[in-house]
Amino acid sequence: MASFVESFWGERNNGFDVLYHNMKHGHLSTKDLADFIRERAAIEEAYSRSMTKLAKSASNYTQLGTFAPVWDVFKISTEKVASCHLELVRKLQELIKEVQKYGDEQIKAHKKTKEEVSGTLEAVQNIQSIIQALQKSKENYNTKCVEQERLKKEGATQREIDKASIKSKKATDTYKLYVEKYAAAKSDFEKKMTETAQKFQDIEEMHLLHMKEIVESLSNTVKEIHLQIGQVHEEFINNMANTTAESLIQKFAESKGTGKERPGNVQMQIQLTFLTLMTKGTVLNQKQARISFFLLQKYWGRIVGGRGVWG
Amino acid sequence: MASFVESFWGERNNGFDVLYHNMKHGHLSTKDLADFIRERAAIEEAYSRSMTKLAKSASNYTQLGTFAPVWDVFKISTEKVASCHLELVRKLQELIKEVQKYGDEQIKAHKKTKEEVSGTLEAVQNIQSIIQALQKSKENYNTKCVEQERLKKEGATQREIDKASIKSKKATDTYKLYVEKYAAAKSDFEKKMTETAQKFQDIEEMHLLHMKEIVESLSNTVKEIHLQIGQVHEEFINNMANTTAESLIQKFAESKGTGKERPGNVQMQIQLTFLTLMTKGTVLNQKQARISFFLLQKYWGRIVGGRGVWG
């Protein structure tokens, strides 16, 4: 497995720089994650608001007709879906706070780490500048050697040759000095860089585990609300199964029914005053009254006294 | 169970009116259902668009650092959720077309029914007008009887009494006529209304079964997409489980690594020209050359020929 301790060396010795910036990018990814969750929360909030509006539409639909009670089933279910999404918003907002808290801790931890690895940064700068100086001293040494030999070959004066020899000796000393300095810097750099690469890997591991925990918390929340919404759907399906066509017809008949009594039988209602007058006021005897009553019946062809609906 | 045939009679005989309008309201409820599904589809479309935007945000987050590859997991999952909701939109739009088609059929069927029940409407209007006329004729009959008796009691002239008697007789005839007309109208109304109430109940049953089918289709679609979204969540959870901190560190080390070679050992590189000159150009013998080489080694304290990193 490729690790930081193994993979951040190389010719230019800038592995430290890459790893240090990677640590700093860890904070950017925390901010990105908070932004992602914030944007998701905003989407869920808008969805919840729209669903609440839809539930209101459902309750504003016609309350006339047999289908009317079904809108209540829709309204309740839609409101529940809206409230599930609002619950998701609430939980996401809590999670954002946690992410922000972690981001703040990260800044402090990175500041502390920066101090702790300052020695490594110096070692890096040291080996980089020594490598430059070494290269330069080597080139100078080469130049001086060639110059000395050229003078000898071309038969220059002894004074000139001696002068070149002194320069060559001085270049050789400088070259030797940097070869030695390099050995010390390399040893220091290698030791510190090994430690620091491991430290950066540990920091990164901790960061990634923390980020994965947040993501897990996010996906658990989303999953939980998803299950709740599934229950609302099941409830809706059950409620609709219970809302049979028969029950809706019955409900309508009961609430909007105009009455169960069919039109009654109507019979003529003889003026009682007339009869009373005939029997009492005009001094008819019982027999005459009975005859008059019999004649009335015959004339109208009906029995007097049937209850008419208009009493 | 309360049925239409039982529940739409009553004193005012306006059950027909209530049932006829209820049938017409059935078309309103169809339009409402189409509106409800249309509004839901619009909500889902907006949600899908927002999720697509969120997926783009995920791919725009920092591509630096060990966490960067996780954004791909987020992006893919968010895109899939967006596409599930878009699939829901597509299916809801299909459903809206079905509802609209049913609504059009309903208008035609209602028109046909209106013609079929026109006889019942006439029977309703007939019984209602006869009831009014019957009431009026009864009142008139009562008035005329009382008038005739009053004249007799107060000892009016025979001519006056005869005149009142003719009026009373006429009122009695009219009253009798409406009692008979009512009996015929009642019988006709009762027969037609019974048939029509059953017809309206059958229409309503068919309507409600059709509406319930549409609602079932709606809830099945919503459930199906809900299951698909659940699968996307599971996939995300699995992908995150596979994206371990170790694998992210390894990936970063492999892609952003600066090299596996630690700084090399550096040794002085003796000018070959110098040695060549010493051994050939200045005519030293083999033994002299070996001695010179030995002295050089001693002076620099190193073995010449060690591979330096700056060749």
PDB file of N, CA and C in Angstrom, chain A residues 77-113:
ATOM      1  N   SER A  77     -51.953  12.975   4.083  1.00  0.00           N
ATOM      2  CA  SER A  77     -50.745  12.302   3.617  1.00  0.00           C
ATOM      3  C   SER A  77     -49.708  13.313   3.116  1.00  0.00           C
ATOM      4  N   THR A  78     -50.170  14.310   2.364  1.00  0.00           N
ATOM      5  CA  THR A  78     -49.254  15.310   1.796  1.00  0.00           C
ATOM      6  C   THR A  78     -48.629  16.148   2.916  1.00  0.00           C
ATOM      7  N   GLU A  79     -49.440  16.477   3.902  1.00  0.00           N
ATOM      8  CA  GLU A  79     -48.905  17.215   5.062  1.00  0.00           C
ATOM      9  C   GLU A  79     -47.832  16.400   5.788  1.00  0.00           C
ATOM     10  N   LYS A  80     -48.073  15.093   5.879  1.00  0.00           N
ATOM     11  CA  LYS A  80     -47.101  14.236   6.560  1.00  0.00           C
ATOM     12  C   LYS A  80     -45.788  14.158   5.784  1.00  0.00           C
ATOM     13  N   VAL A  81     -45.900  14.047   4.455  1.00  0.00           N
ATOM     14  CA  VAL A  81     -44.683  14.034   3.631  1.00  0.00           C
ATOM     15  C   VAL A  81     -43.926  15.354   3.833  1.00  0.00           C
ATOM     16  N   ALA A  82     -44.676  16.464   3.832  1.00  0.00           N
ATOM     17  CA  ALA A  82     -44.061  17.785   4.049  1.00  0.00           C
ATOM     18  C   ALA A  82     -43.334  17.811   5.383  1.00  0.00           C
ATOM     19  N   SER A  83     -43.966  17.254   6.413  1.00  0.00           N
ATOM     20  CA  SER A  83     -43.348  17.344   7.744  1.00  0.00           C
ATOM     21  C   SER A  83     -42.147  16.406   7.863  1.00  0.00           C
ATOM     22  N   CYS A  84     -42.141  15.292   7.116  1.00  0.00           N
ATOM     23  CA  CYS A  84     -40.952  14.417   7.079  1.00  0.00           C
ATOM     24  C   CYS A  84     -39.759  15.190   6.503  1.00  0.00           C
ATOM     25  N   HIS A  85     -40.015  15.914   5.413  1.00  0.00           N
ATOM     26  CA  HIS A  85     -38.918  16.658   4.777  1.00  0.00           C
ATOM     27  C   HIS A  85     -38.445  17.809   5.678  1.00  0.00           C
ATOM     28  N   LEU A  86     -39.371  18.362   6.440  1.00  0.00           N
ATOM     29  CA  LEU A  86     -38.992  19.435   7.356  1.00  0.00           C
ATOM     30  C   LEU A  86     -38.137  18.881   8.502  1.00  0.00           C
ATOM     31  N   GLU A  87     -38.474  17.669   8.915  1.00  0.00           N
ATOM     32  CA  GLU A  87     -37.692  16.978   9.945  1.00  0.00           C
ATOM     33  C   GLU A  87     -36.272  16.720   9.413  1.00  0.00           C
ATOM     34  N   LEU A  88     -36.190  16.377   8.134  1.00  0.00           N
ATOM     35  CA  LEU A  88     -34.879  16.176   7.506  1.00  0.00           C
ATOM     36  C   LEU A  88     -34.081  17.480   7.540  1.00  0.00           C
ATOM     37  N   VAL A  89     -34.762  18.586   7.217  1.00  0.00           N
ATOM     38  CA  VAL A  89     -34.109  19.906   7.234  1.00  0.00           C
ATOM     39  C   VAL A  89     -33.523  20.163   8.627  1.00  0.00           C
ATOM     40  N   ARG A  90     -34.343  19.920   9.657  1.00  0.00           N
ATOM     41  CA  ARG A  90     -33.928  20.160  11.044  1.00  0.00           C
ATOM     42  C   ARG A  90     -32.675  19.342  11.379  1.00  0.00           C
ATOM     43  N   LYS A  91     -32.692  18.069  10.979  1.00  0.00           N
ATOM     44  CA  LYS A  91     -31.557  17.190  11.286  1.00  0.00           C
ATOM     45  C   LYS A  91     -30.314  17.595  10.493  1.00  0.00           C
ATOM     46  N   LEU A  92     -30.522  18.042   9.258  1.00  0.00           N
ATOM     47  CA  LEU A  92     -29.383  18.474   8.441  1.00  0.00           C
ATOM     48  C   LEU A  92     -28.755  19.736   9.040  1.00  0.00           C
ATOM     49  N   GLN A  93     -29.612  20.609   9.566  1.00  0.00           N
ATOM     50  CA  GLN A  93     -29.089  21.846  10.172  1.00  0.00           C
ATOM     51  C   GLN A  93     -28.257  21.540  11.413  1.00  0.00           C
ATOM     52  N   GLU A  94     -28.699  20.547  12.177  1.00  0.00           N
ATOM     53  CA  GLU A  94     -27.901  20.095  13.337  1.00  0.00           C
ATOM     54  C   GLU A  94     -26.552  19.569  12.871  1.00  0.00           C
ATOM     55  N   LEU A  95     -26.602  18.797  11.790  1.00  0.00           N
ATOM     56  CA  LEU A  95     -25.373  18.196  11.254  1.00  0.00           C
ATOM     57  C   LEU A  95     -24.413  19.284  10.759  1.00  0.00           C
ATOM     58  N   ILE A  96     -24.967  20.315  10.136  1.00  0.00           N
ATOM     59  CA  ILE A  96     -24.128  21.427   9.640  1.00  0.00           C
ATOM     60  C   ILE A  96     -23.363  22.049  10.805  1.00  0.00           C
ATOM     61  N   LYS A  97     -24.066  22.215  11.938  1.00  0.00           N
ATOM     62  CA  LYS A  97     -23.400  22.776  13.132  1.00  0.00           C
ATOM     63  C   LYS A  97     -22.221  21.909  13.556  1.00  0.00           C
ATOM     64  N   GLU A  98     -22.427  20.597  13.538  1.00  0.00           N
ATOM     65  CA  GLU A  98     -21.344  19.663  13.897  1.00  0.00           C
ATOM     66  C   GLU A  98     -20.164  19.813  12.945  1.00  0.00           C
ATOM     67  N   VAL A  99     -20.485  19.932  11.654  1.00  0.00           N
ATOM     68  CA  VAL A  99     -19.422  20.045  10.643  1.00  0.00           C
ATOM     69  C   VAL A  99     -18.646  21.345  10.864  1.00  0.00           C
ATOM     70  N   GLN A 100     -19.387  22.420  11.151  1.00  0.00           N
ATOM     71  CA  GLN A 100     -18.738  23.721  11.382  1.00  0.00           C
ATOM     72  C   GLN A 100     -17.833  23.659  12.612  1.00  0.00           C
ATOM     73  N   LYS A 101     -18.310  22.985  13.643  1.00  0.00           N
ATOM     74  CA  LYS A 101     -17.523  22.824  14.876  1.00  0.00           C
ATOM     75  C   LYS A 101     -16.235  22.066  14.547  1.00  0.00           C
ATOM     76  N   TYR A 102     -16.375  21.007  13.781  1.00  0.00           N
ATOM     77  CA  TYR A 102     -15.197  20.231  13.397  1.00  0.00           C
ATOM     78  C   TYR A 102     -14.238  21.105  12.583  1.00  0.00           C
ATOM     79  N   GLY A 103     -14.780  21.928  11.684  1.00  0.00           N
ATOM     80  CA  GLY A 103     -13.962  22.818  10.865  1.00  0.00           C
ATOM     81  C   GLY A 103     -13.146  23.778  11.734  1.00  0.00           C
ATOM     82  N   ASP A 104     -13.785  24.297  12.789  1.00  0.00           N
ATOM     83  CA  ASP A 104     -13.083  25.209  13.706  1.00  0.00           C
ATOM     84  C   ASP A 104     -11.950  24.494  14.430  1.00  0.00           C
ATOM     85  N   GLU A 105     -12.243  23.268  14.874  1.00  0.00           N
ATOM     86  CA  GLU A 105     -11.215  22.463  15.560  1.00  0.00           C
ATOM     87  C   GLU A 105     -10.047  22.193  14.619  1.00  0.00           C
ATOM     88  N   GLN A 106     -10.396  21.949  13.365  1.00  0.00           N
ATOM     89  CA  GLN A 106      -9.387  21.667  12.346  1.00  0.00           C
ATOM     90  C   GLN A 106      -8.398  22.830  12.210  1.00  0.00           C
ATOM     91  N   ILE A 107      -8.946  24.057  12.168  1.00  0.00           N
ATOM     92  CA  ILE A 107      -8.087  25.247  12.026  1.00  0.00           C
ATOM     93  C   ILE A 107      -7.065  25.301  13.154  1.00  0.00           C
ATOM     94  N   LYS A 108      -7.546  25.073  14.379  1.00  0.00           N
ATOM     95  CA  LYS A 108      -6.642  25.092  15.542  1.00  0.00           C
ATOM     96  C   LYS A 108      -5.595  23.988  15.435  1.00  0.00           C
ATOM     97  N   ALA A 109      -6.059  22.787  15.078  1.00  0.00           N
ATOM     98  CA  ALA A 109      -5.151  21.640  14.979  1.00  0.00           C
ATOM     99  C   ALA A 109      -4.090  21.887  13.905  1.00  0.00           C
ATOM    100  N   HIS A 110      -4.502  22.509  12.793  1.00  0.00           N
ATOM    101  CA  HIS A 110      -3.559  22.768  11.701  1.00  0.00           C
ATOM    102  C   HIS A 110      -2.503  23.788  12.121  1.00  0.00           C
ATOM    103  N   LYS A 111      -2.929  24.762  12.917  1.00  0.00           N
ATOM    104  CA  LYS A 111      -2.016  25.793  13.404  1.00  0.00           C
ATOM    105  C   LYS A 111      -0.939  25.146  14.297  1.00  0.00           C
ATOM    106  N   LYS A 112      -1.414  24.260  15.161  1.00  0.00           N
ATOM    107  CA  LYS A 112      -0.516  23.536  16.075  1.00  0.00           C
ATOM    108  C   LYS A 112       0.457  22.668  15.258  1.00  0.00           C
ATOM    109  N   THR A 113      -0.073  21.984  14.285  1.00  0.00           N
ATOM    110  CA  THR A 113       0.755  21.107  13.444  1.00  0.00           C
ATOM    111  C   THR A 113       1.810  21.933  12.699  1.00  0.00           C
TER     112      THR A 113
END
